[in-house]
Amino acid sequence: MKSYFNQKSGIDLFLKTAKFAFLCLVCLFSCSYVYASTGFPQAEAGLITGEVVDVSGEPVIGAAVKLKHANVGTVTDIDGKFSVKANEGDVLLITYVGYLPKEIVVGKSNTLRVVLEESLVEIGEVVVVGYGTQKKVNLTGAISTIGTETLEKRPVISTSSALQGIAPGVTVTTQSGAPGADGGQIKIRGISSFGGSDTSPLILIDGIAGVIDYLDPNLIESITVLKDAASAAIYGSRAANGVILITTKRADQKKFSANYKGYVGWQEATDIPKVTDGLTYMRMFNEASINDGGTELYSESDIADFKEKYMADPKNYNWQDAILQGSGFTHNHFISMTANTGNLLIRPSFSYSSQDGIIKNTGYERYVFRNNIDVELLKNLKMKLDMSFTNGDRQQIANEGTVWNYLGRMPTNIPIRRNGLWSEGWVNNNPVGFIEEGGNRKTNNIELIGSLSLSYTPVEWLNLTGVLAPRYRTRNTHAFTKSLMTYNDDGSQAGAANTYTSLTETAYRYYFQNYQFYATASKTWGDHSFKLMAGSSRETYDQKYLMGYRRDYSYTDYEVLAAGADNETKDNNGTHDQWCLISAFGRFNYDYKSRYLLEANLRYDGSSRFIKKNRWAVFPSFSGGWRISEEAFMEDAKTYIDQLKLRASWGKLGNQNIPGSFYPFAEELAIGGISMNENIYQLVTMNAMANPNLKWEESTMLDFGIDINLLGKISLTADWYRKITDGILLKLNTSQLTGLNSPYQNAAKVKNAGWDLGINYNDKFGDFDWGIGLNLSDVKNKITDMQGQVSGSLLRNQEGASVNSIYGYMAEGLYQSKEEIDAGPTQFGTLQPGDIKYKDIAGTFDENGKSIPDGKITEEDKVIIGSTIPRYTYGINLNLGWKGFKLNAFFQGVGRVDGYLNSHYVIPCVNSSAIKTWQLNYWREDNHNAEFPRLSTTSTNNTQNSTYWMKSAAYLRLKNLQVGYSLPSKLLKKTGLKNIYLYANAQNLLTITDFWKGYDPEIAYDSDATDGVSIGGGAYYPQVKVFSIGIDIKF
Amino acid sequence: MIKKIISAVLLCSIIFTRCDIERLPLNGPTAATFPASEEEAMMGLYAAYKGLTLLDASSTPLPHVMDNITDIGYARPGTNYSSPITSSLTTDNALIGKPWETHYKTIARCHLVLDHLENIKSEMTDDRYRQIEAELRFIRAYCYSLLVELYGDVPLVLKTLDLDNSDLPRTPKDKIQQWIIDEMDQIADNLPASQSAYGNVRAGRVAAYMLKARVALYSEKYKEASAAAHKALELSEGIFELTPFDKSIDYCNQTHEVGEPECTNIYGYDGYATSKEWIWIMEYNQLISGNTHNQGYYMGSRLGRGCCYWGPTQNLIDSFQDKDGNPIDKSTIYDAENPFKNRDPRMDMYCARPHSRLMGIQFEPNTSFKKVNNYWNVINGQSTTPSSISNTDATNAYRSFSGYLWRKHTDNKDYETNSSKGVSDLNVGIFRYAELLLLYAEAKIEANEIDASVYEAINKIRLRAKMPVLPNNLTQQELRTALRYERKIELCNDGVRWYDLRRWGIASEVMNGYIYLNRAAEPWTKDVLIGIDENYSPKYNHVIATKYFNTQEVVYKESKDKLWPVPQSEIDANKNLVQNPGY
């Protein structure tokens, strides 16, 4: 198995698995050929009776018993019994959903006992689709499903990060390990928009839009990812980025059961750049200053002075240790029960999560209550009443971004207290002081969801469902920033980074209302099955914002507004916004003999975000499937090919989640203030232009797929797709002569083309069971139209490039001599040997429009140098079980992506930062073959964005490793417990990457920078390794 | 049964979809009927004034940034401020994009009211109507007066533009300058002489004539310029005048032990509250969200809790006359060994140099000063002796890059808050009486209408600085030299030098070669200097000077650097716009 671990991209692994599968196929084909040719003499047809049972001896009811190569067959009765006419030598094929098919050659005896083995690959599964369910075998769209057992293996608090690497085509990027913000950005099949529109998928929790990370992963029964337009089109205007359907667990038929799960764990940073000491810092900054034509920054006596202080207590100068003082302790408890009283089924649950940060005074705490109730009011009238309450509290320190930036700062300064006073840190910012006394930032999110659904089945073929689901959410932030005075070594005040101790309280209140109504009719006539679903929905959103501010706190222990100065410095603000979305939708399914499948979807959406003329849009989709395995000519292969299906789909999707304004069509006036003679007067003006012509972004997607299940052990799904998004909302550079900020326009077009592949193999040998799962996907992303414009400088969008490309100069190594500089193009400032040389690409153009280098490096020489869109994203899941023991290893990674860091995060001697251990190999007269340019504090040349500072951010990560043991049931019998499972788990244990040492490769994929992480910067809360031990008790 | 079900389905669907889908903004009015009243027109006018405060660079109001890309000021090296002085400006530079954007934004704010003002004429008195209109047209004209200096020919937008008609071509600079002059002729008399009740944030007639004078002078219409300036001076009587420096002028030419020269009674918080020198200002107020800047932090010394982002050059320091009014190359009392003695007091009033006191603390960029005096104990009356603190102004890697710092436009009152970003609300003057005097004098000199009033205008400024008056009977050229000295010195760090270098045609001379900086604050010898020329630019013996000074190589190409480029995004967005030469 070790050899698999070393595969970086996972492609080879896929090839190996494919080869193996192919060999098996060939082998089995030849076997069956032998079978078929060894015929027995034909005899008179006799009546064969038999019994079909499963491995435990229980009868299998409803199994199909069929005479091969003849249209004769029956099904087993309530006792698993059957009788069929057959002759000696005939072959009986016995099939049943969820079990491996079995062939029996009729022998002399006319009674048979057939034992069916359970299939390890569930093909009879029913999956949740938009406004209903569908048998997996009958799916015609590209859908991935994730079951509860996959999620349960990973003790994480944020459900989004649990999705990383699990499903093909679903890319999750986790940039931060901060408690309460360690969720991932989910992208389904590339990025189909830029310029501000939401690119995250629509998340529906039991059919209602929701926030994925407010849900405890333990509550989830299944997750369905609708990847192609055919599956997602039923969600129309919000489905362009794919749809994730989450179904929560409900009570089952058991009378009573309960479950407790808990774990405790410890976190530590995955990686932090290693730094050198203050003496190295002084020496190198002196060298840099002299290189720049200046004088030494630190004299011999300064250095001697520092050396003395440093030697006295080197620990005083270790910024990283001083900052990373948090316990990182985390613990999580989950309890749930199900009860069934006949027509009332309830499943209440409670979960509690607590996470302490790796810096002090930071952490996250979350409670989730949920109760799912099912009531059978009448035989044909069912009600679901679900209620959930989530409370999440995140605590940060007030200046957390600064603290991460300072992890590698000035090693000549003390970042702690000196003689009881906070030392000056760096420019009056003392990170340790900030952590301990700089104030705090608390974010509280409370969400209440109620969902009432009535389902009425007046006649067997018809179902009517109505859903009423209000959702109420508040988000309160409390930002208490203390003025923290810092002091020089002589005890004099050095200044405070914040002048005032201030408190800002903000309160957001969001209220969603959702009504749905839909009817489903299904009917089968002979070989023709029809299903029709039609419905409508209405969603409204109402958002209120309120802010209060006071400053100058005499009593800093009282963090409330009332304790602040009651004078003219107090401030408040508030806004109110709304939107409304009304939709009608329908789906039609048809299948013939379960062989030929057809599906059509239609959604008609109206959004308040657009003017009347553009308000309504239609989103259709069509898909078809051909289950080749059900064809007569495939009958011979039935024993090893459980399923073979080809799929094709086409559809249109929309994106109405435009940024900025809920009313982009309206010319809104802004109200502000102006001070004249110290009096404040109100003013009114218009800042942004409106665009009444705005429409939806529209994606058209084509998908071809294949599903194969073999031998009850192997399943394979592969898809190819092409998605073209048109009318992307973008703030095109409009002429500033208008004096107004550019409005959004439907201006750009993006193409995503790619494939995704998932393979699972599960097998058993005696007491051993093992499995391997692999998923791999790739997407090529390209902006095909931007009306000739470009946007962004380092992170660039332009025609022909992928969204969020990296833009800069082509570095051609370092200049080695004055002569070389003179011969090269004019660059930035006065060049010296050891400076970065850039490729002179453009200038004027020849008659063919080809550019001729002009001898100077200007903006025109910048090109697209890299892409931040991950390609070849993969996950590898390995399972091994023996008796009660279980081992699970989950690897995840990215095969190709570019990462970028600049400034002091990588460039030595820029911005007064400690020298990293790997920065010592810089250019000197005696070190021409250096990795880094000559030292300089002021060079504008070496800090230009270029390939020099770009690196591959591909990685392979051992995301999760779990070893567990289920106590033998014998031991538990007396206790009355059903099961106890103990485990030890490690997350993010190992990361293999070529990215800049000490930085996590995932920070590079900035697309929607959150929490201060943006491309080029390394000031982030690092991802964390989590070591935990846990228990799962079932009653 | 089935029929019932189907009708139930239909009914439910209708109930849902029938609902009103429309949602309109709830946070404020929309522009459809704006302005509907006098009150709304006033609020729109205030928005136009506020627009002027949006023009900044490095969170510092642009007028106090501009001199740091000339021969008299120097910024920390970096793309924004190094490229304008090394002929390497690119069309996507952030600095050059800002004035274009913000001036046109302010112009649009004027049009938002101006375009519809006539519709509500009946809502107000004629006088009020004329004044609102005049103020809006004044603000608009002022914006154009800066746009043409920075970019040359620019599109002359005279009404609200929408997406379909925003591709205006450029109008020649001289046509726009004439248009400004005509505008002022039409509106000036509709304004009150001054609007001191509004803190001179709103412009009065003096400001309108001063704008006319400045534009006429810059466009070499000297007679018109002197007439307009004369009118402005006349109207100023009893309203605007020079404010004498306070008694701290006595600390000039002395060391930190004696005291700190402060010019805050003109350029500081006190100055904006009491000085009559300010004709038109931009007011900042920290009680308004976003209405603050970081000027003090960017200009301040390290010990003054600032970041030394910019400061005067050696070239400026050497330009100050001796206190007898002679250039230092001709001075008998100037001593290169003690270069900060016996100088025009404005050197210390406006700049901070070694051995002086700045923000209450001894300023010493030289590393031999391990400790320096902190006088805040003394200032606060807590002690009679200063404390001694470590000298980070000499050790910090990002200490002053020129070895000097600006004192003008800083205020010791900001010391407590300097280290915090964006809390200073020190006002920024746009028009100052001293500049008006110099506009008048220059126009008269260039028109060769030299009379006593020219001497009087310049001497007023010199006397205020305790400098001797000009000798009598100077030639036009001698007066020109005297005038250029006063503009360079009196108006330093006010943001006019960049324009002066170009309109006097001396940019290619002073902005080519080297600018001299004394980052290490080392002493130098007299022979670094060859002489001071007729424009009061010091000329250096480069070989000797580089023994003591560090340098910044500067490049100026008349064919490129006379004007800034039009921002690339504008060229991209407007097919009728042609780029300036050289870009």
PDB file of N, CA and C in Angstrom, chain B residues 78-127:
ATOM      1  N   GLY B  78       9.501  53.621  -3.763  1.00  0.00           N
ATOM      2  CA  GLY B  78       8.434  52.648  -4.023  1.00  0.00           C
ATOM      3  C   GLY B  78       7.778  53.029  -5.335  1.00  0.00           C
ATOM      4  N   THR B  79       6.977  52.131  -5.849  1.00  0.00           N
ATOM      5  CA  THR B  79       6.433  52.347  -7.193  1.00  0.00           C
ATOM      6  C   THR B  79       5.698  53.675  -7.338  1.00  0.00           C
ATOM      7  N   ASN B  80       4.885  54.003  -6.336  1.00  0.00           N
ATOM      8  CA  ASN B  80       4.058  55.191  -6.499  1.00  0.00           C
ATOM      9  C   ASN B  80       4.847  56.484  -6.561  1.00  0.00           C
ATOM     10  N   TYR B  81       5.899  56.589  -5.741  1.00  0.00           N
ATOM     11  CA  TYR B  81       6.593  57.870  -5.659  1.00  0.00           C
ATOM     12  C   TYR B  81       7.966  57.867  -6.309  1.00  0.00           C
ATOM     13  N   SER B  82       8.513  56.700  -6.612  1.00  0.00           N
ATOM     14  CA  SER B  82       9.796  56.679  -7.316  1.00  0.00           C
ATOM     15  C   SER B  82       9.586  56.825  -8.809  1.00  0.00           C
ATOM     16  N   SER B  83       8.542  56.207  -9.323  1.00  0.00           N
ATOM     17  CA  SER B  83       8.384  56.257 -10.780  1.00  0.00           C
ATOM     18  C   SER B  83       8.092  57.668 -11.315  1.00  0.00           C
ATOM     19  N   PRO B  84       7.379  58.541 -10.598  1.00  0.00           N
ATOM     20  CA  PRO B  84       7.169  59.877 -11.174  1.00  0.00           C
ATOM     21  C   PRO B  84       8.457  60.685 -11.309  1.00  0.00           C
ATOM     22  N   ILE B  85       9.505  60.367 -10.548  1.00  0.00           N
ATOM     23  CA  ILE B  85      10.731  61.178 -10.637  1.00  0.00           C
ATOM     24  C   ILE B  85      11.827  60.479 -11.424  1.00  0.00           C
ATOM     25  N   THR B  86      11.535  59.273 -11.910  1.00  0.00           N
ATOM     26  CA  THR B  86      12.557  58.569 -12.676  1.00  0.00           C
ATOM     27  C   THR B  86      12.075  58.293 -14.088  1.00  0.00           C
ATOM     28  N   SER B  87      11.078  59.049 -14.504  1.00  0.00           N
ATOM     29  CA  SER B  87      10.501  58.901 -15.840  1.00  0.00           C
ATOM     30  C   SER B  87      10.026  57.472 -16.075  1.00  0.00           C
ATOM     31  N   SER B  88       9.586  56.826 -15.024  1.00  0.00           N
ATOM     32  CA  SER B  88       9.110  55.451 -15.227  1.00  0.00           C
ATOM     33  C   SER B  88       7.649  55.292 -14.815  1.00  0.00           C
ATOM     34  N   LEU B  89       6.919  56.382 -14.860  1.00  0.00           N
ATOM     35  CA  LEU B  89       5.489  56.290 -14.575  1.00  0.00           C
ATOM     36  C   LEU B  89       4.828  55.387 -15.601  1.00  0.00           C
ATOM     37  N   THR B  90       3.961  54.537 -15.096  1.00  0.00           N
ATOM     38  CA  THR B  90       3.188  53.714 -16.019  1.00  0.00           C
ATOM     39  C   THR B  90       1.720  54.145 -15.946  1.00  0.00           C
ATOM     40  N   THR B  91       0.976  53.720 -16.940  1.00  0.00           N
ATOM     41  CA  THR B  91      -0.397  54.226 -17.054  1.00  0.00           C
ATOM     42  C   THR B  91      -1.338  53.586 -16.057  1.00  0.00           C
ATOM     43  N   ASP B  92      -0.842  52.603 -15.281  1.00  0.00           N
ATOM     44  CA  ASP B  92      -1.720  52.005 -14.277  1.00  0.00           C
ATOM     45  C   ASP B  92      -1.295  52.397 -12.868  1.00  0.00           C
ATOM     46  N   ASN B  93      -0.394  53.359 -12.764  1.00  0.00           N
ATOM     47  CA  ASN B  93       0.076  53.804 -11.458  1.00  0.00           C
ATOM     48  C   ASN B  93      -1.090  54.322 -10.613  1.00  0.00           C
ATOM     49  N   ALA B  94      -1.094  53.928  -9.360  1.00  0.00           N
ATOM     50  CA  ALA B  94      -2.228  54.293  -8.494  1.00  0.00           C
ATOM     51  C   ALA B  94      -2.289  55.797  -8.253  1.00  0.00           C
ATOM     52  N   LEU B  95      -1.110  56.422  -8.118  1.00  0.00           N
ATOM     53  CA  LEU B  95      -1.074  57.852  -7.827  1.00  0.00           C
ATOM     54  C   LEU B  95      -1.708  58.677  -8.939  1.00  0.00           C
ATOM     55  N   ILE B  96      -1.362  58.354 -10.179  1.00  0.00           N
ATOM     56  CA  ILE B  96      -1.849  59.175 -11.283  1.00  0.00           C
ATOM     57  C   ILE B  96      -3.330  58.944 -11.564  1.00  0.00           C
ATOM     58  N   GLY B  97      -3.845  57.826 -11.098  1.00  0.00           N
ATOM     59  CA  GLY B  97      -5.256  57.547 -11.358  1.00  0.00           C
ATOM     60  C   GLY B  97      -6.189  58.321 -10.441  1.00  0.00           C
ATOM     61  N   LYS B  98      -5.676  58.645  -9.259  1.00  0.00           N
ATOM     62  CA  LYS B  98      -6.534  59.191  -8.214  1.00  0.00           C
ATOM     63  C   LYS B  98      -7.122  60.568  -8.557  1.00  0.00           C
ATOM     64  N   PRO B  99      -6.308  61.552  -8.980  1.00  0.00           N
ATOM     65  CA  PRO B  99      -6.901  62.875  -9.255  1.00  0.00           C
ATOM     66  C   PRO B  99      -7.921  62.833 -10.390  1.00  0.00           C
ATOM     67  N   TRP B 100      -7.635  62.021 -11.382  1.00  0.00           N
ATOM     68  CA  TRP B 100      -8.583  61.907 -12.490  1.00  0.00           C
ATOM     69  C   TRP B 100      -9.936  61.448 -11.968  1.00  0.00           C
ATOM     70  N   GLU B 101      -9.877  60.362 -11.208  1.00  0.00           N
ATOM     71  CA  GLU B 101     -11.105  59.768 -10.700  1.00  0.00           C
ATOM     72  C   GLU B 101     -11.860  60.719  -9.774  1.00  0.00           C
ATOM     73  N   THR B 102     -11.141  61.285  -8.806  1.00  0.00           N
ATOM     74  CA  THR B 102     -11.865  62.057  -7.790  1.00  0.00           C
ATOM     75  C   THR B 102     -12.339  63.408  -8.316  1.00  0.00           C
ATOM     76  N   HIS B 103     -11.573  64.033  -9.204  1.00  0.00           N
ATOM     77  CA  HIS B 103     -12.054  65.315  -9.745  1.00  0.00           C
ATOM     78  C   HIS B 103     -13.312  65.108 -10.585  1.00  0.00           C
ATOM     79  N   TYR B 104     -13.298  64.079 -11.415  1.00  0.00           N
ATOM     80  CA  TYR B 104     -14.511  63.841 -12.212  1.00  0.00           C
ATOM     81  C   TYR B 104     -15.683  63.418 -11.335  1.00  0.00           C
ATOM     82  N   LYS B 105     -15.369  62.764 -10.224  1.00  0.00           N
ATOM     83  CA  LYS B 105     -16.441  62.403  -9.277  1.00  0.00           C
ATOM     84  C   LYS B 105     -17.061  63.681  -8.703  1.00  0.00           C
ATOM     85  N   THR B 106     -16.203  64.621  -8.315  1.00  0.00           N
ATOM     86  CA  THR B 106     -16.710  65.882  -7.761  1.00  0.00           C
ATOM     87  C   THR B 106     -17.490  66.658  -8.817  1.00  0.00           C
ATOM     88  N   ILE B 107     -16.963  66.645 -10.038  1.00  0.00           N
ATOM     89  CA  ILE B 107     -17.663  67.331 -11.130  1.00  0.00           C
ATOM     90  C   ILE B 107     -19.063  66.722 -11.315  1.00  0.00           C
ATOM     91  N   ALA B 108     -19.141  65.390 -11.252  1.00  0.00           N
ATOM     92  CA  ALA B 108     -20.443  64.736 -11.412  1.00  0.00           C
ATOM     93  C   ALA B 108     -21.384  65.123 -10.274  1.00  0.00           C
ATOM     94  N   ARG B 109     -20.823  65.286  -9.083  1.00  0.00           N
ATOM     95  CA  ARG B 109     -21.653  65.696  -7.944  1.00  0.00           C
ATOM     96  C   ARG B 109     -22.212  67.100  -8.184  1.00  0.00           C
ATOM     97  N   CYS B 110     -21.413  67.951  -8.820  1.00  0.00           N
ATOM     98  CA  CYS B 110     -21.911  69.291  -9.172  1.00  0.00           C
ATOM     99  C   CYS B 110     -23.068  69.168 -10.149  1.00  0.00           C
ATOM    100  N   HIS B 111     -22.881  68.307 -11.156  1.00  0.00           N
ATOM    101  CA  HIS B 111     -23.907  68.192 -12.194  1.00  0.00           C
ATOM    102  C   HIS B 111     -25.197  67.578 -11.680  1.00  0.00           C
ATOM    103  N   LEU B 112     -25.072  66.706 -10.677  1.00  0.00           N
ATOM    104  CA  LEU B 112     -26.275  66.068 -10.137  1.00  0.00           C
ATOM    105  C   LEU B 112     -27.266  67.137  -9.666  1.00  0.00           C
ATOM    106  N   VAL B 113     -26.734  68.251  -9.168  1.00  0.00           N
ATOM    107  CA  VAL B 113     -27.605  69.357  -8.745  1.00  0.00           C
ATOM    108  C   VAL B 113     -27.807  70.344  -9.901  1.00  0.00           C
ATOM    109  N   LEU B 114     -26.696  70.741 -10.512  1.00  0.00           N
ATOM    110  CA  LEU B 114     -26.761  71.782 -11.553  1.00  0.00           C
ATOM    111  C   LEU B 114     -27.750  71.458 -12.663  1.00  0.00           C
ATOM    112  N   ASP B 115     -27.768  70.205 -13.099  1.00  0.00           N
ATOM    113  CA  ASP B 115     -28.617  69.821 -14.224  1.00  0.00           C
ATOM    114  C   ASP B 115     -30.104  70.057 -13.958  1.00  0.00           C
ATOM    115  N   HIS B 116     -30.470  70.004 -12.684  1.00  0.00           N
ATOM    116  CA  HIS B 116     -31.905  70.079 -12.369  1.00  0.00           C
ATOM    117  C   HIS B 116     -32.253  71.288 -11.523  1.00  0.00           C
ATOM    118  N   LEU B 117     -31.255  72.131 -11.295  1.00  0.00           N
ATOM    119  CA  LEU B 117     -31.471  73.256 -10.388  1.00  0.00           C
ATOM    120  C   LEU B 117     -32.576  74.183 -10.894  1.00  0.00           C
ATOM    121  N   GLU B 118     -32.595  74.343 -12.204  1.00  0.00           N
ATOM    122  CA  GLU B 118     -33.558  75.281 -12.770  1.00  0.00           C
ATOM    123  C   GLU B 118     -35.009  74.852 -12.482  1.00  0.00           C
ATOM    124  N   ASN B 119     -35.219  73.532 -12.402  1.00  0.00           N
ATOM    125  CA  ASN B 119     -36.575  73.033 -12.133  1.00  0.00           C
ATOM    126  C   ASN B 119     -37.127  73.490 -10.785  1.00  0.00           C
ATOM    127  N   ILE B 120     -36.221  73.798  -9.864  1.00  0.00           N
ATOM    128  CA  ILE B 120     -36.723  74.171  -8.532  1.00  0.00           C
ATOM    129  C   ILE B 120     -36.413  75.643  -8.229  1.00  0.00           C
ATOM    130  N   LYS B 121     -36.222  76.403  -9.298  1.00  0.00           N
ATOM    131  CA  LYS B 121     -35.887  77.817  -9.130  1.00  0.00           C
ATOM    132  C   LYS B 121     -36.954  78.528  -8.298  1.00  0.00           C
ATOM    133  N   SER B 122     -38.197  78.132  -8.518  1.00  0.00           N
ATOM    134  CA  SER B 122     -39.298  78.807  -7.824  1.00  0.00           C
ATOM    135  C   SER B 122     -39.329  78.478  -6.337  1.00  0.00           C
ATOM    136  N   GLU B 123     -38.553  77.453  -5.936  1.00  0.00           N
ATOM    137  CA  GLU B 123     -38.573  77.028  -4.534  1.00  0.00           C
ATOM    138  C   GLU B 123     -37.740  77.930  -3.631  1.00  0.00           C
ATOM    139  N   MET B 124     -36.983  78.856  -4.223  1.00  0.00           N
ATOM    140  CA  MET B 124     -36.059  79.631  -3.376  1.00  0.00           C
ATOM    141  C   MET B 124     -35.910  81.049  -3.913  1.00  0.00           C
ATOM    142  N   THR B 125     -35.251  81.866  -3.134  1.00  0.00           N
ATOM    143  CA  THR B 125     -35.029  83.251  -3.572  1.00  0.00           C
ATOM    144  C   THR B 125     -34.028  83.257  -4.727  1.00  0.00           C
ATOM    145  N   ASP B 126     -34.059  84.331  -5.495  1.00  0.00           N
ATOM    146  CA  ASP B 126     -33.134  84.463  -6.620  1.00  0.00           C
ATOM    147  C   ASP B 126     -31.681  84.453  -6.162  1.00  0.00           C
ATOM    148  N   ASP B 127     -31.431  85.176  -5.053  1.00  0.00           N
ATOM    149  CA  ASP B 127     -30.067  85.252  -4.544  1.00  0.00           C
ATOM    150  C   ASP B 127     -29.555  83.865  -4.171  1.00  0.00           C
TER     151      ASP B 127
END
